[in-house]
Amino acid sequence: MIRDEGNGSGLRSRRSVLAATGGLVGTTAAGCLGSDATSVNVLAAGSLAHTFEDHVGPAFEDETGVEIHGEYYGANAVMRMVEDRTKHPDVIVSADSTLLRDRLYGEFTDWDVEFATNSVGIGYDEETTFGRGLENGEPWHELMLATEEGDVSIGDPDLDPLGYRAVQAFELAENEYEIEGLRDELLELVYQEPEEPQMMAGVESGSRAASVVYHNMAVDHDIPFLEFPDAYNFAEPELADHYATVEFTTDEEGYTAEGRPVLYNATVNDEADDPDAGHDLVQFLADESDLLVEAGLTVGDSLPRPEGDLPEAIDV
């Protein structure tokens, strides 16, 4: 990422700088350097559905002529589909960089690129009793304890990191406010939504007062968002040790995830039909910070950041 004092966001993608300085002379796009593909198959975290469909996909196709065919599920489910080969993506994108490395390194990939972060909070309907309370500055946890069962949803913690981060946030809040049993009381009240891309649908339709979501998901749907405090919003890398004081173990795989900052990462499947097109897309995600910020994600000074045995085709 390059700072640009003339840009309202303060960010300027590396690709735009290269284009302006002639660094892309001899090429026509980010992709098309080693691939004749017309499409690339992406299996991504559900929280990125609108980001890819409304922002990344159109921009990538405009620049490369390659269309993104995306499917979006909870990141735990994404890893499971790759592992049992029920899905055959070219590019895999996770909302938890450690999850991808723990589950896929060694058999499906040996590298990835972290490209964005996010924060956890509450997307809500301001016309509900719960929403009006938030607007008035009342503590979210007190308001949530007063809701009817199912009025507030979280992701399914066995299927996606957003779900287990909600559980972990409840536990960290319990510790922060010294309210014994807060986590379990909240979990008895909330609905666990198995389809992460549908998290906001209930709020939009009026069937739910709120959902515990990522910031970009509220931006996608133009819904008010209350970010949790730093102590449990999973947005602050310097609080990694604090977040790690809580953990969650999934029922199906028995995978234990420590609390950790939100970090999105992407890799190309070793079994990809067209790895060149996949490399182009990962490079695009690494370069286009402006686009990601517009979509409600955060791109800090430390990103993009590579991990593992990076292919020569990726320049980060």
GROMACS .gro file of C-alpha atoms in nm:
model
  316
    1MET     CA    1   0.000   0.000   0.000
    2ILE     CA    2   0.119   0.348  -0.087
    3ARG     CA    3   0.003   0.665   0.084
    4ASP     CA    4  -0.146   0.927  -0.147
    5GLU     CA    5  -0.207   1.269   0.002
    6GLY     CA    6  -0.441   1.358  -0.284
    7ASN     CA    7  -0.672   1.062  -0.229
    8GLY     CA    8  -0.964   1.101   0.011
    9SER     CA    9  -0.898   0.760   0.165
   10GLY     CA   10  -0.526   0.831   0.204
   11LEU     CA   11  -0.456   0.509   0.014
   12ARG     CA   12  -0.340   0.440  -0.335
   13SER     CA   13  -0.294   0.096  -0.485
   14ARG     CA   14   0.047  -0.010  -0.600
   15ARG     CA   15  -0.096  -0.094  -0.943
   16SER     CA   16  -0.218   0.263  -0.996
   17VAL     CA   17   0.129   0.390  -0.909
   18LEU     CA   18   0.295   0.148  -1.148
   19ALA     CA   19   0.056   0.244  -1.425
   20ALA     CA   20   0.120   0.614  -1.368
   21THR     CA   21   0.497   0.569  -1.375
   22GLY     CA   22   0.512   0.332  -1.668
   23GLY     CA   23   0.579   0.028  -1.454
   24LEU     CA   24   0.318  -0.167  -1.651
   25VAL     CA   25   0.462  -0.091  -1.995
   26GLY     CA   26   0.427  -0.398  -2.215
   27THR     CA   27   0.128  -0.541  -2.029
   28THR     CA   28  -0.242  -0.474  -2.070
   29ALA     CA   29  -0.365  -0.590  -1.730
   30ALA     CA   30  -0.281  -0.744  -1.396
   31GLY     CA   31  -0.362  -1.082  -1.544
   32CYS     CA   32  -0.328  -1.220  -1.893
   33LEU     CA   33   0.048  -1.256  -1.841
   34GLY     CA   34   0.042  -1.635  -1.834
   35SER     CA   35  -0.321  -1.736  -1.867
   36ASP     CA   36  -0.572  -1.763  -2.149
   37ALA     CA   37  -0.853  -1.822  -1.900
   38THR     CA   38  -1.185  -1.646  -1.937
   39SER     CA   39  -1.290  -1.720  -1.578
   40VAL     CA   40  -1.146  -1.809  -1.239
   41ASN     CA   41  -1.328  -2.012  -0.975
   42VAL     CA   42  -1.319  -1.869  -0.624
   43LEU     CA   43  -1.429  -2.031  -0.298
   44ALA     CA   44  -1.437  -1.758  -0.035
   45ALA     CA   45  -1.554  -1.666   0.312
   46GLY     CA   46  -1.920  -1.566   0.312
   47SER     CA   47  -1.845  -1.221   0.453
   48LEU     CA   48  -1.677  -1.138   0.122
   49ALA     CA   49  -1.973  -1.227  -0.101
   50HIS     CA   50  -2.072  -0.868  -0.176
   51THR     CA   51  -1.709  -0.753  -0.178
   52PHE     CA   52  -1.630  -0.995  -0.460
   53GLU     CA   53  -1.958  -0.973  -0.649
   54ASP     CA   54  -1.996  -0.594  -0.636
   55HIS     CA   55  -1.638  -0.466  -0.616
   56VAL     CA   56  -1.355  -0.710  -0.685
   57GLY     CA   57  -1.525  -0.914  -0.957
   58PRO     CA   58  -1.626  -0.627  -1.187
   59ALA     CA   59  -1.294  -0.446  -1.143
   60PHE     CA   60  -1.090  -0.761  -1.204
   61GLU     CA   61  -1.287  -0.844  -1.516
   62ASP     CA   62  -1.250  -0.487  -1.645
   63GLU     CA   63  -0.875  -0.504  -1.601
   64THR     CA   64  -0.804  -0.861  -1.711
   65GLY     CA   65  -1.103  -0.983  -1.911
   66VAL     CA   66  -1.131  -1.272  -1.666
   67GLU     CA   67  -1.464  -1.330  -1.494
   68ILE     CA   68  -1.481  -1.439  -1.130
   69HIS     CA   69  -1.713  -1.730  -1.057
   70GLY     CA   70  -1.752  -1.714  -0.679
   71GLU     CA   71  -1.910  -1.934  -0.415
   72TYR     CA   72  -1.930  -1.812  -0.058
   73TYR     CA   73  -1.960  -2.005   0.267
   74GLY     CA   74  -1.835  -1.988   0.623
   75ALA     CA   75  -1.458  -2.026   0.610
   76ASN     CA   76  -1.467  -2.348   0.815
   77ALA     CA   77  -1.704  -2.491   0.555
   78VAL     CA   78  -1.476  -2.361   0.277
   79MET     CA   79  -1.181  -2.552   0.420
   80ARG     CA   80  -1.390  -2.867   0.459
   81MET     CA   81  -1.508  -2.847   0.096
   82VAL     CA   82  -1.150  -2.814  -0.026
   83GLU     CA   83  -1.027  -3.095   0.198
   84ASP     CA   84  -1.294  -3.344   0.087
   85ARG     CA   85  -1.284  -3.211  -0.270
   86THR     CA   86  -1.656  -3.143  -0.294
   87LYS     CA   87  -1.552  -2.809  -0.444
   88HIS     CA   88  -1.265  -2.753  -0.684
   89PRO     CA   89  -1.169  -2.384  -0.666
   90ASP     CA   90  -0.876  -2.211  -0.828
   91VAL     CA   91  -0.852  -1.952  -0.549
   92ILE     CA   92  -0.935  -2.003  -0.181
   93VAL     CA   93  -1.003  -1.704   0.044
   94SER     CA   94  -1.037  -1.723   0.423
   95ALA     CA   95  -1.154  -1.480   0.691
   96ASP     CA   96  -0.902  -1.637   0.928
   97SER     CA   97  -0.549  -1.665   0.789
   98THR     CA   98  -0.440  -1.916   1.054
   99LEU     CA   99  -0.738  -2.140   0.977
  100LEU     CA  100  -0.634  -2.167   0.612
  101ARG     CA  101  -0.276  -2.248   0.705
  102ASP     CA  102  -0.374  -2.503   0.967
  103ARG     CA  103  -0.613  -2.683   0.735
  104LEU     CA  104  -0.466  -2.657   0.384
  105TYR     CA  105  -0.089  -2.619   0.408
  106GLY     CA  106   0.094  -2.934   0.305
  107GLU     CA  107  -0.173  -3.088   0.080
  108PHE     CA  108  -0.337  -2.803  -0.111
  109THR     CA  109  -0.097  -2.510  -0.085
  110ASP     CA  110   0.217  -2.391   0.090
  111TRP     CA  111   0.169  -2.013   0.065
  112ASP     CA  112  -0.083  -1.733   0.101
  113VAL     CA  113  -0.113  -1.354   0.097
  114GLU     CA  114  -0.288  -1.159   0.373
  115PHE     CA  115  -0.463  -0.866   0.207
  116ALA     CA  116  -0.715  -0.705   0.445
  117THR     CA  117  -0.852  -0.688   0.797
  118ASN     CA  118  -1.194  -0.622   0.949
  119SER     CA  119  -1.367  -0.557   1.280
  120VAL     CA  120  -1.651  -0.732   1.460
  121GLY     CA  121  -1.959  -0.555   1.592
  122ILE     CA  122  -2.336  -0.535   1.559
  123GLY     CA  123  -2.531  -0.455   1.244
  124TYR     CA  124  -2.877  -0.349   1.354
  125ASP     CA  125  -3.221  -0.213   1.262
  126GLU     CA  126  -3.250   0.131   1.420
  127GLU     CA  127  -3.631   0.105   1.417
  128THR     CA  128  -3.637  -0.178   1.673
  129THR     CA  129  -3.627  -0.146   2.051
  130PHE     CA  130  -3.279  -0.296   2.044
  131GLY     CA  131  -3.162  -0.058   1.772
  132ARG     CA  132  -3.307   0.249   1.940
  133GLY     CA  133  -3.129   0.149   2.260
  134LEU     CA  134  -2.798   0.131   2.076
  135GLU     CA  135  -2.865   0.470   1.918
  136ASN     CA  136  -2.922   0.608   2.269
  137GLY     CA  137  -2.588   0.473   2.391
  138GLU     CA  138  -2.722   0.194   2.610
  139PRO     CA  139  -2.481  -0.099   2.665
  140TRP     CA  140  -2.525  -0.355   2.387
  141HIS     CA  141  -2.500  -0.654   2.619
  142GLU     CA  142  -2.775  -0.527   2.848
  143LEU     CA  143  -2.997  -0.465   2.548
  144MET     CA  144  -2.921  -0.808   2.403
  145LEU     CA  145  -3.006  -0.980   2.731
  146ALA     CA  146  -3.347  -0.813   2.712
  147THR     CA  147  -3.425  -0.942   2.360
  148GLU     CA  148  -3.650  -1.234   2.274
  149GLU     CA  149  -3.487  -1.559   2.169
  150GLY     CA  150  -3.379  -1.532   1.806
  151ASP     CA  151  -3.404  -1.153   1.781
  152VAL     CA  152  -3.027  -1.135   1.733
  153SER     CA  153  -2.823  -1.370   1.515
  154ILE     CA  154  -2.463  -1.479   1.501
  155GLY     CA  155  -2.285  -1.699   1.249
  156ASP     CA  156  -2.269  -2.072   1.310
  157PRO     CA  157  -1.944  -2.113   1.505
  158ASP     CA  158  -1.895  -2.462   1.364
  159LEU     CA  159  -1.906  -2.328   1.007
  160ASP     CA  160  -1.734  -1.991   1.004
  161PRO     CA  161  -1.487  -1.773   1.195
  162LEU     CA  162  -1.746  -1.495   1.227
  163GLY     CA  163  -1.952  -1.736   1.435
  164TYR     CA  164  -1.675  -1.842   1.666
  165ARG     CA  165  -1.554  -1.484   1.693
  166ALA     CA  166  -1.901  -1.385   1.816
  167VAL     CA  167  -1.877  -1.654   2.084
  168GLN     CA  168  -1.527  -1.538   2.175
  169ALA     CA  169  -1.642  -1.174   2.183
  170PHE     CA  170  -1.916  -1.268   2.430
  171GLU     CA  171  -1.659  -1.439   2.651
  172LEU     CA  172  -1.414  -1.149   2.634
  173ALA     CA  173  -1.701  -0.910   2.716
  174GLU     CA  174  -1.791  -1.129   3.013
  175ASN     CA  175  -1.434  -1.094   3.138
  176GLU     CA  176  -1.417  -0.723   3.055
  177TYR     CA  177  -1.734  -0.635   3.247
  178GLU     CA  178  -1.697  -0.907   3.512
  179ILE     CA  179  -2.047  -1.042   3.444
  180GLU     CA  180  -2.040  -1.411   3.529
  181GLY     CA  181  -2.231  -1.626   3.283
  182LEU     CA  182  -2.278  -1.350   3.022
  183ARG     CA  183  -2.143  -1.561   2.735
  184ASP     CA  184  -2.375  -1.854   2.800
  185GLU     CA  185  -2.679  -1.632   2.856
  186LEU     CA  186  -2.623  -1.458   2.525
  187LEU     CA  187  -2.570  -1.786   2.342
  188GLU     CA  188  -2.905  -1.912   2.472
  189LEU     CA  189  -3.076  -1.609   2.315
  190VAL     CA  190  -2.912  -1.574   1.974
  191TYR     CA  191  -2.997  -1.758   1.653
  192GLN     CA  192  -2.703  -1.927   1.482
  193GLU     CA  193  -2.729  -1.856   1.109
  194PRO     CA  194  -2.575  -2.139   0.902
  195GLU     CA  195  -2.556  -1.930   0.582
  196GLU     CA  196  -2.308  -1.650   0.647
  197PRO     CA  197  -2.400  -1.451   0.333
  198GLN     CA  198  -2.758  -1.437   0.470
  199MET     CA  199  -2.659  -1.279   0.802
  200MET     CA  200  -2.795  -0.938   0.707
  201ALA     CA  201  -3.110  -1.063   0.534
  202GLY     CA  202  -3.298  -1.109   0.861
  203VAL     CA  203  -3.214  -0.756   0.972
  204GLU     CA  204  -3.316  -0.609   0.637
  205SER     CA  205  -3.646  -0.800   0.633
  206GLY     CA  206  -3.733  -0.701   0.989
  207SER     CA  207  -3.736  -1.057   1.121
  208ARG     CA  208  -3.430  -0.988   1.339
  209ALA     CA  209  -3.325  -0.683   1.530
  210ALA     CA  210  -2.951  -0.729   1.477
  211SER     CA  211  -2.666  -0.958   1.382
  212VAL     CA  212  -2.309  -0.983   1.506
  213VAL     CA  213  -2.120  -0.918   1.183
  214TYR     CA  214  -1.807  -0.773   1.029
  215HIS     CA  215  -1.798  -0.403   0.947
  216ASN     CA  216  -1.793  -0.458   0.570
  217MET     CA  217  -2.113  -0.665   0.587
  218ALA     CA  218  -2.301  -0.372   0.739
  219VAL     CA  219  -2.149  -0.141   0.475
  220ASP     CA  220  -2.261  -0.380   0.201
  221HIS     CA  221  -2.622  -0.351   0.315
  222ASP     CA  222  -2.617   0.013   0.429
  223ILE     CA  223  -2.712  -0.092   0.781
  224PRO     CA  224  -2.602   0.091   1.100
  225PHE     CA  225  -2.302  -0.072   1.267
  226LEU     CA  226  -2.182  -0.057   1.627
  227GLU     CA  227  -1.821  -0.168   1.643
  228PHE     CA  228  -1.734  -0.359   1.957
  229PRO     CA  229  -1.463  -0.206   2.178
  230ASP     CA  230  -1.103  -0.291   2.090
  231ALA     CA  231  -1.093  -0.546   2.374
  232TYR     CA  232  -1.319  -0.778   2.172
  233ASN     CA  233  -1.360  -0.647   1.816
  234PHE     CA  234  -1.062  -0.854   1.690
  235ALA     CA  235  -0.938  -0.556   1.489
  236GLU     CA  236  -0.621  -0.465   1.679
  237PRO     CA  237  -0.306  -0.669   1.606
  238GLU     CA  238  -0.138  -0.533   1.919
  239LEU     CA  239  -0.409  -0.704   2.126
  240ALA     CA  240  -0.340  -1.047   1.977
  241ASP     CA  241  -0.225  -1.190   2.311
  242HIS     CA  242  -0.541  -1.061   2.478
  243TYR     CA  243  -0.767  -1.210   2.209
  244ALA     CA  244  -0.583  -1.541   2.247
  245THR     CA  245  -0.704  -1.577   2.607
  246VAL     CA  246  -1.026  -1.727   2.467
  247GLU     CA  247  -1.079  -2.010   2.223
  248PHE     CA  248  -1.351  -2.215   2.055
  249THR     CA  249  -1.349  -2.579   1.943
  250THR     CA  250  -1.576  -2.681   1.657
  251ASP     CA  251  -1.799  -2.983   1.703
  252GLU     CA  252  -1.750  -3.154   1.367
  253GLU     CA  253  -1.374  -3.136   1.310
  254GLY     CA  254  -1.268  -3.062   1.666
  255TYR     CA  255  -1.066  -2.768   1.537
  256THR     CA  256  -0.965  -2.530   1.817
  257ALA     CA  257  -0.937  -2.164   1.718
  258GLU     CA  258  -0.778  -1.920   1.957
  259GLY     CA  259  -0.907  -1.566   1.951
  260ARG     CA  260  -0.701  -1.370   1.700
  261PRO     CA  261  -0.721  -1.055   1.488
  262VAL     CA  262  -0.929  -1.074   1.172
  263LEU     CA  263  -0.701  -1.128   0.872
  264TYR     CA  264  -0.822  -1.220   0.525
  265ASN     CA  265  -0.585  -1.425   0.313
  266ALA     CA  266  -0.592  -1.587  -0.027
  267THR     CA  267  -0.405  -1.868  -0.198
  268VAL     CA  268  -0.418  -2.069  -0.519
  269ASN     CA  269  -0.514  -2.434  -0.493
  270ASP     CA  270  -0.236  -2.671  -0.600
  271GLU     CA  271  -0.511  -2.856  -0.787
  272ALA     CA  272  -0.637  -2.543  -0.968
  273ASP     CA  273  -0.755  -2.582  -1.328
  274ASP     CA  274  -0.585  -2.253  -1.417
  275PRO     CA  275  -0.328  -2.150  -1.157
  276ASP     CA  276  -0.210  -1.857  -1.371
  277ALA     CA  277  -0.552  -1.690  -1.353
  278GLY     CA  278  -0.555  -1.764  -0.982
  279HIS     CA  279  -0.218  -1.598  -0.935
  280ASP     CA  280  -0.346  -1.292  -1.123
  281LEU     CA  281  -0.644  -1.265  -0.885
  282VAL     CA  282  -0.431  -1.296  -0.571
  283GLN     CA  283  -0.198  -1.029  -0.712
  284PHE     CA  284  -0.500  -0.809  -0.779
  285LEU     CA  285  -0.619  -0.846  -0.418
  286ALA     CA  286  -0.271  -0.755  -0.296
  287ASP     CA  287  -0.253  -0.446  -0.517
  288GLU     CA  288  -0.600  -0.294  -0.503
  289SER     CA  289  -0.619  -0.155  -0.149
  290ASP     CA  290  -0.845   0.134  -0.254
  291LEU     CA  291  -1.107  -0.106  -0.382
  292LEU     CA  292  -1.105  -0.309  -0.059
  293VAL     CA  293  -1.134   0.001   0.158
  294GLU     CA  294  -1.433   0.117  -0.046
  295ALA     CA  295  -1.594  -0.219   0.026
  296GLY     CA  296  -1.565  -0.163   0.401
  297LEU     CA  297  -1.248  -0.359   0.472
  298THR     CA  298  -0.933  -0.219   0.632
  299VAL     CA  299  -0.587  -0.230   0.473
  300GLY     CA  300  -0.319  -0.128   0.720
  301ASP     CA  301   0.043  -0.037   0.663
  302SER     CA  302   0.158  -0.397   0.721
  303LEU     CA  303  -0.054  -0.533   0.434
  304PRO     CA  304  -0.036  -0.703   0.195
  305ARG     CA  305   0.181  -0.962   0.368
  306PRO     CA  306   0.300  -1.292   0.218
  307GLU     CA  307   0.344  -1.620   0.403
  308GLY     CA  308   0.512  -1.943   0.297
  309ASP     CA  309   0.675  -2.037  -0.033
  310LEU     CA  310   0.539  -1.760  -0.255
  311PRO     CA  311   0.522  -1.840  -0.631
  312GLU     CA  312   0.733  -1.629  -0.864
  313ALA     CA  313   0.414  -1.503  -1.026
  314ILE     CA  314   0.317  -1.319  -0.705
  315ASP     CA  315   0.500  -0.996  -0.626
  316VAL     CA  316   0.416  -0.868  -0.277
   0.00000   0.00000   0.00000
